[in-house]
Structure formats: C-alpha cells, structure tokens
mmCIF file of C-alpha atoms and ligand atoms in Angstrom:
data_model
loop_
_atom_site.group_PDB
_atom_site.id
_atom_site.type_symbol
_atom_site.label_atom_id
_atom_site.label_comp_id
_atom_site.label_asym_id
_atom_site.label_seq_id
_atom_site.Cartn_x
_atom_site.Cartn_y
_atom_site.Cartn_z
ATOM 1 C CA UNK C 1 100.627 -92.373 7.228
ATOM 2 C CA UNK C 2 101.669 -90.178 10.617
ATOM 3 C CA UNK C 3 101.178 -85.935 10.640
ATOM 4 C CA UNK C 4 103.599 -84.070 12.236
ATOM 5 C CA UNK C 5 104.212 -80.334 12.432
ATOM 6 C CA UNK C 6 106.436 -77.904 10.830
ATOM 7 C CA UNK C 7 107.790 -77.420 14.479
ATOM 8 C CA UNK C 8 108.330 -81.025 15.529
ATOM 9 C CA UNK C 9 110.787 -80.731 12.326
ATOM 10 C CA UNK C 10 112.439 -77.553 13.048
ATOM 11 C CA UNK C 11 110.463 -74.874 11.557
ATOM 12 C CA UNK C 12 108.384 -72.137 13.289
ATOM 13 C CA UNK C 13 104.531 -73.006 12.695
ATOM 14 C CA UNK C 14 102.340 -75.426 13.889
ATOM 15 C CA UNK C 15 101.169 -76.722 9.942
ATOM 16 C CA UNK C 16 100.404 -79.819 9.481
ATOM 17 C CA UNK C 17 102.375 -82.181 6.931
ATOM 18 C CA UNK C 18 100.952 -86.056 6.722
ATOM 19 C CA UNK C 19 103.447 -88.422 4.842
ATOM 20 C CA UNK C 20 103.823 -92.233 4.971
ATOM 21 C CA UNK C 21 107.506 -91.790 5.035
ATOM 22 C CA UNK C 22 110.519 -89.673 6.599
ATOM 23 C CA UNK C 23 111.652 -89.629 2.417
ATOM 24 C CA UNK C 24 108.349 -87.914 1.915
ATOM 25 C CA UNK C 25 108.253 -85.630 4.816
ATOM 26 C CA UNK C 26 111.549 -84.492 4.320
ATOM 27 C CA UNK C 27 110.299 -83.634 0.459
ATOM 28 C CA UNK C 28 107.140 -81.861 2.468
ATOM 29 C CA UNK C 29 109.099 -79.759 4.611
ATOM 30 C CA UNK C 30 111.089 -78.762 2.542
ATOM 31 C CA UNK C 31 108.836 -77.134 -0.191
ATOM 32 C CA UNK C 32 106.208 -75.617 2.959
ATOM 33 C CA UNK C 33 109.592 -74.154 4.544
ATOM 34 C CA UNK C 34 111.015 -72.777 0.970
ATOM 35 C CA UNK C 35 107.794 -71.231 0.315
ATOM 36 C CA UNK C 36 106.622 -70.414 3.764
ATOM 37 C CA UNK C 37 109.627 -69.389 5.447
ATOM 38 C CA UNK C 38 112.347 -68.481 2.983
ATOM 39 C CA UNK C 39 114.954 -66.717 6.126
ATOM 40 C CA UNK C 40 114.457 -70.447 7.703
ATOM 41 C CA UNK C 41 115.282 -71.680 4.421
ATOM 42 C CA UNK C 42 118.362 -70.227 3.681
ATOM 43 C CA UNK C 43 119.525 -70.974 7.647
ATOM 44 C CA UNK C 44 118.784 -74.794 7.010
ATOM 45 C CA UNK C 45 120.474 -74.448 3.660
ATOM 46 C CA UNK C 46 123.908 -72.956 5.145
ATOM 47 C CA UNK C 47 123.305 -75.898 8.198
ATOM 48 C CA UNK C 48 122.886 -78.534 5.538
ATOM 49 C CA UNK C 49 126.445 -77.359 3.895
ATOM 50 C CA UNK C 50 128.210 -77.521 7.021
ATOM 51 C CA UNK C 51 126.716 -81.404 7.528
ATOM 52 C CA UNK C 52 124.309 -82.391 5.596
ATOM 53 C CA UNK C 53 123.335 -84.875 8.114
ATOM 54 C CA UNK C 54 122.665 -82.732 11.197
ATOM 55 C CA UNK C 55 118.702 -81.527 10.461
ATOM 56 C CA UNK C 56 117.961 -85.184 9.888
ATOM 57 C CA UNK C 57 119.761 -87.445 12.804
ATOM 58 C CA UNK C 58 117.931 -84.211 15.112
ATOM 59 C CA UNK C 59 114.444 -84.535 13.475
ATOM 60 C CA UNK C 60 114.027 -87.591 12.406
ATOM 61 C CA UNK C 61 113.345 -89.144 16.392
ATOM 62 C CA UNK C 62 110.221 -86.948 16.022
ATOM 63 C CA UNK C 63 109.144 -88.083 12.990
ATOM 64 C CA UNK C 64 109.555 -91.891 14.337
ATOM 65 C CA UNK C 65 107.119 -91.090 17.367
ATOM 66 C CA UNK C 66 104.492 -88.897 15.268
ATOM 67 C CA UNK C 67 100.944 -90.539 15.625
ATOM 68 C CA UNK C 68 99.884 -92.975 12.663
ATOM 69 C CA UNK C 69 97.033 -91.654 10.957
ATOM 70 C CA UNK C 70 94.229 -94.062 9.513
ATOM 71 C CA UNK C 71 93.983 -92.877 6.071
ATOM 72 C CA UNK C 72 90.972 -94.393 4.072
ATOM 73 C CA UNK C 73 92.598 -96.636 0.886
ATOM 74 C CA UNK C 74 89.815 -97.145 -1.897
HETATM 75 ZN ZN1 LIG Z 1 105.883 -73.717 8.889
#
C-alpha cells in the first residue's frame, strides 16, 4: 500500500488517499475529487476529452515515488 495526497495527483487539498495500486488510486481520486471538488472535476473531465492520457503520464511519477505504507494483513 503507499498514501499520497489529493495534491501530489493534481487536486487542491492535502487528503490523504492509501491504495495498493495506481488502478485504485486513480478510482480514489476520482470519487474524493467528484464529491469534494466538483469545478476541479469538470476541468479534469474537459482535460481527459482532449487526451485522455495527459492527467495520468503527469501524475502517475508521483504516485510511483509515494512512501509504502505497512498495512497490518490478518
Ligand atoms: Zn482534495
């Protein structure tokens, strides 16, 4: 598992989100931005038209140097 921040993936808070992959994270962002920050939403929805790769290839570097988290597995 690593946590990174809605700002490390190109939001405008410092919230937390913990995944154990960038498909997960991406899923994580998405939902805290959509019900967070709808304006942001929108802007990464009209970015994502243009090229739907763009948020990723930029955010995804951050995601691969967040810290691992130890996460207790009973
Ligand atoms: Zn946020």
């Amino acid at each position: 598992m690593k946590t990174t921040n809605c700002k490390d993936l190109g939001g405008v808070c410092d919230h937390e989100l913990t995944a154990s992959s960038w498909d997960e994270i991406v899923k994580l962002m998405y939902k805290h931005v959509m019900e967070n920050h709808p304006e942001l939403a929108n802007e990464m929805e009209a970015q994502h038209e243009k090229d739907p790769h763009a948020w990723g290839n930029e955010m995804k570097p951050n995601w691969d140097k967040a810290k691992e988290v130890s996460v207790t597995v009973n």
